[in-house]
Amino acid sequence: MKIKFLIIALLITFTSVAQTKLIAHKSHSGLKHSFSKLYKKKSLDGFRSNFGLPGRASIVIVDTIIAVNNSTTIFKMRKSNSCYLYGTNYKNVDKSNFSSISDTLSNDKIFNKRNSVLYIKQMGKRSCRIKFANSLDEVVFIGFRK
């Protein structure tokens, strides 16, 4: 008897915790008849999710990385003036929508004058604090070991 009661309680708990698509639609001022149209067309971003990723962000493109000395590195970049959906290809954005910016890294383990360009290309994208859209193969490196 205890096992049957436990199974019934678990089934009720699992089904009652979930928020259905209809409940979500109603909680955002949706009507019943508009839900059926939305469900059939799957439009109006009704069933899309960004899985916790940022919805919109500026696009950052690194142009040049300059090693000033063993502890200081300068990044020359372009940043979009507008925010775009996450994953937007920067090559499709108008070039006039970018402005030039610089950032300085101090005492970075990877982006410093002692490391080679090949090492930086292998390790840099994974460990960089700056999230940029282009590949390190497209970046000009100045002052680093070959």
Coordinates of C-alpha atoms in Angstrom, one line a residue:
M1 CA 0.0 0.0 0.0
K2 CA 2.9 2.4 0.8
I3 CA 4.5 1.7 -2.5
K4 CA 1.3 2.5 -4.5
F5 CA 0.8 5.7 -2.5
L6 CA 4.4 6.7 -3.2
I7 CA 4.1 6.0 -6.9
I8 CA 0.9 8.0 -7.1
A9 CA 2.4 10.9 -5.2
L10 CA 5.5 11.0 -7.4
L11 CA 3.4 11.0 -10.6
I12 CA 1.2 13.9 -9.3
T13 CA 4.3 15.8 -8.2
F14 CA 6.1 15.4 -11.5
T15 CA 3.1 16.4 -13.6
S16 CA 2.1 19.4 -11.5
V17 CA 5.5 21.1 -11.3
A18 CA 5.8 21.6 -15.0
Q19 CA 4.5 24.8 -16.7
T20 CA 2.7 23.9 -19.9
K21 CA 2.9 26.0 -23.0
L22 CA -0.7 27.0 -22.6
I23 CA -0.1 28.2 -19.1
A24 CA 3.0 30.2 -20.2
H25 CA 1.0 31.7 -23.1
K26 CA -1.8 32.8 -20.7
S27 CA 0.6 34.2 -18.2
H28 CA 1.8 36.6 -20.9
S29 CA -1.7 37.9 -21.7
G30 CA -2.4 35.3 -24.4
L31 CA -5.9 34.1 -25.3
K32 CA -7.1 30.6 -25.9
H33 CA -7.9 31.1 -29.5
S34 CA -4.6 32.8 -30.2
F35 CA -2.7 30.0 -28.6
S36 CA -4.0 27.4 -31.1
K37 CA -2.9 29.6 -34.0
L38 CA 0.5 30.2 -32.4
Y39 CA 0.9 26.5 -31.8
K40 CA 0.1 25.5 -35.4
K41 CA 2.3 28.2 -36.9
K42 CA 5.0 28.1 -34.2
S43 CA 5.6 31.8 -34.9
L44 CA 6.1 35.0 -32.9
D45 CA 8.9 33.4 -31.0
G46 CA 6.3 31.3 -29.2
F47 CA 8.4 28.2 -28.8
R48 CA 11.9 29.4 -29.2
S49 CA 14.4 29.6 -26.4
N50 CA 17.9 30.9 -26.0
F51 CA 18.7 28.4 -23.3
G52 CA 20.0 31.0 -20.9
L53 CA 22.3 32.7 -23.4
P54 CA 22.2 36.5 -23.7
G55 CA 19.5 37.6 -26.1
R56 CA 21.3 40.5 -27.6
A57 CA 24.9 41.7 -27.3
S58 CA 27.4 43.9 -29.0
I59 CA 29.7 42.2 -31.6
V60 CA 33.5 42.6 -30.8
I61 CA 36.1 42.0 -33.6
V62 CA 39.8 41.9 -32.7
D63 CA 42.0 43.4 -35.4
T64 CA 45.4 43.7 -33.8
I65 CA 47.1 42.4 -30.7
I66 CA 50.3 44.3 -29.7
A67 CA 52.8 43.1 -27.1
V68 CA 54.3 46.3 -25.6
N69 CA 56.5 44.5 -23.0
N70 CA 56.5 41.3 -21.0
S71 CA 53.5 42.4 -18.9
T72 CA 51.4 44.7 -21.1
T73 CA 49.4 43.8 -24.2
I74 CA 47.1 46.1 -26.2
F75 CA 44.0 44.8 -28.1
K76 CA 42.8 47.0 -31.0
M77 CA 39.2 46.1 -31.7
R78 CA 36.0 47.1 -33.3
K79 CA 32.7 47.0 -31.4
S80 CA 29.3 47.3 -32.9
N81 CA 27.2 50.3 -32.0
S82 CA 24.1 48.2 -31.9
C83 CA 23.3 45.0 -30.1
Y84 CA 22.6 41.9 -32.2
L85 CA 21.0 38.5 -31.6
Y86 CA 23.5 36.0 -30.1
G87 CA 25.3 34.2 -32.9
T88 CA 24.9 36.8 -35.6
N89 CA 27.7 36.6 -38.2
Y90 CA 29.7 39.8 -38.0
K91 CA 30.5 39.6 -41.7
N92 CA 26.8 40.3 -42.4
V93 CA 26.8 43.5 -40.4
D94 CA 27.5 46.9 -42.1
K95 CA 31.0 48.1 -41.5
S96 CA 29.9 51.6 -40.7
N97 CA 28.1 50.2 -37.6
F98 CA 31.4 49.5 -35.8
S99 CA 33.6 51.9 -33.8
S100 CA 37.2 51.4 -32.8
I101 CA 38.2 50.7 -29.2
S102 CA 41.3 49.5 -27.3
D103 CA 41.7 47.4 -24.3
T104 CA 44.9 46.7 -22.3
L105 CA 45.7 43.5 -20.6
S106 CA 48.3 43.4 -17.8
N107 CA 50.2 40.3 -16.6
D108 CA 48.2 37.9 -18.7
K109 CA 49.5 34.3 -18.8
I110 CA 48.8 33.8 -22.5
F111 CA 48.8 37.2 -24.2
N112 CA 52.3 38.3 -23.4
K113 CA 55.5 38.9 -25.3
R114 CA 57.2 35.7 -24.1
N115 CA 54.7 33.4 -25.9
S116 CA 54.7 32.5 -29.5
V117 CA 51.9 33.4 -31.9
L118 CA 51.1 29.7 -32.4
Y119 CA 50.7 29.2 -28.7
I120 CA 48.5 32.2 -28.4
K121 CA 46.3 31.0 -31.3
Q122 CA 45.9 27.6 -29.6
M123 CA 45.1 28.9 -26.1
G124 CA 43.8 32.4 -26.5
K125 CA 40.2 32.0 -27.6
R126 CA 39.4 29.6 -24.8
S127 CA 40.9 31.7 -22.0
C128 CA 40.4 35.3 -23.1
R129 CA 38.2 37.5 -20.9
I130 CA 37.2 39.4 -24.1
K131 CA 34.6 37.5 -26.1
F132 CA 35.2 38.3 -29.7
A133 CA 33.5 37.1 -32.9
N134 CA 36.4 36.5 -35.3
S135 CA 39.0 33.8 -35.3
L136 CA 42.6 34.5 -34.1
D137 CA 43.8 33.5 -37.5
E138 CA 42.4 36.8 -38.8
V139 CA 44.2 38.9 -36.2
V140 CA 47.5 40.7 -36.8
F141 CA 50.1 40.0 -34.0
I142 CA 52.8 42.6 -33.3
G143 CA 55.7 42.1 -31.0
F144 CA 55.3 38.4 -30.2
R145 CA 57.6 35.5 -30.9
K146 CA 57.1 33.7 -34.2

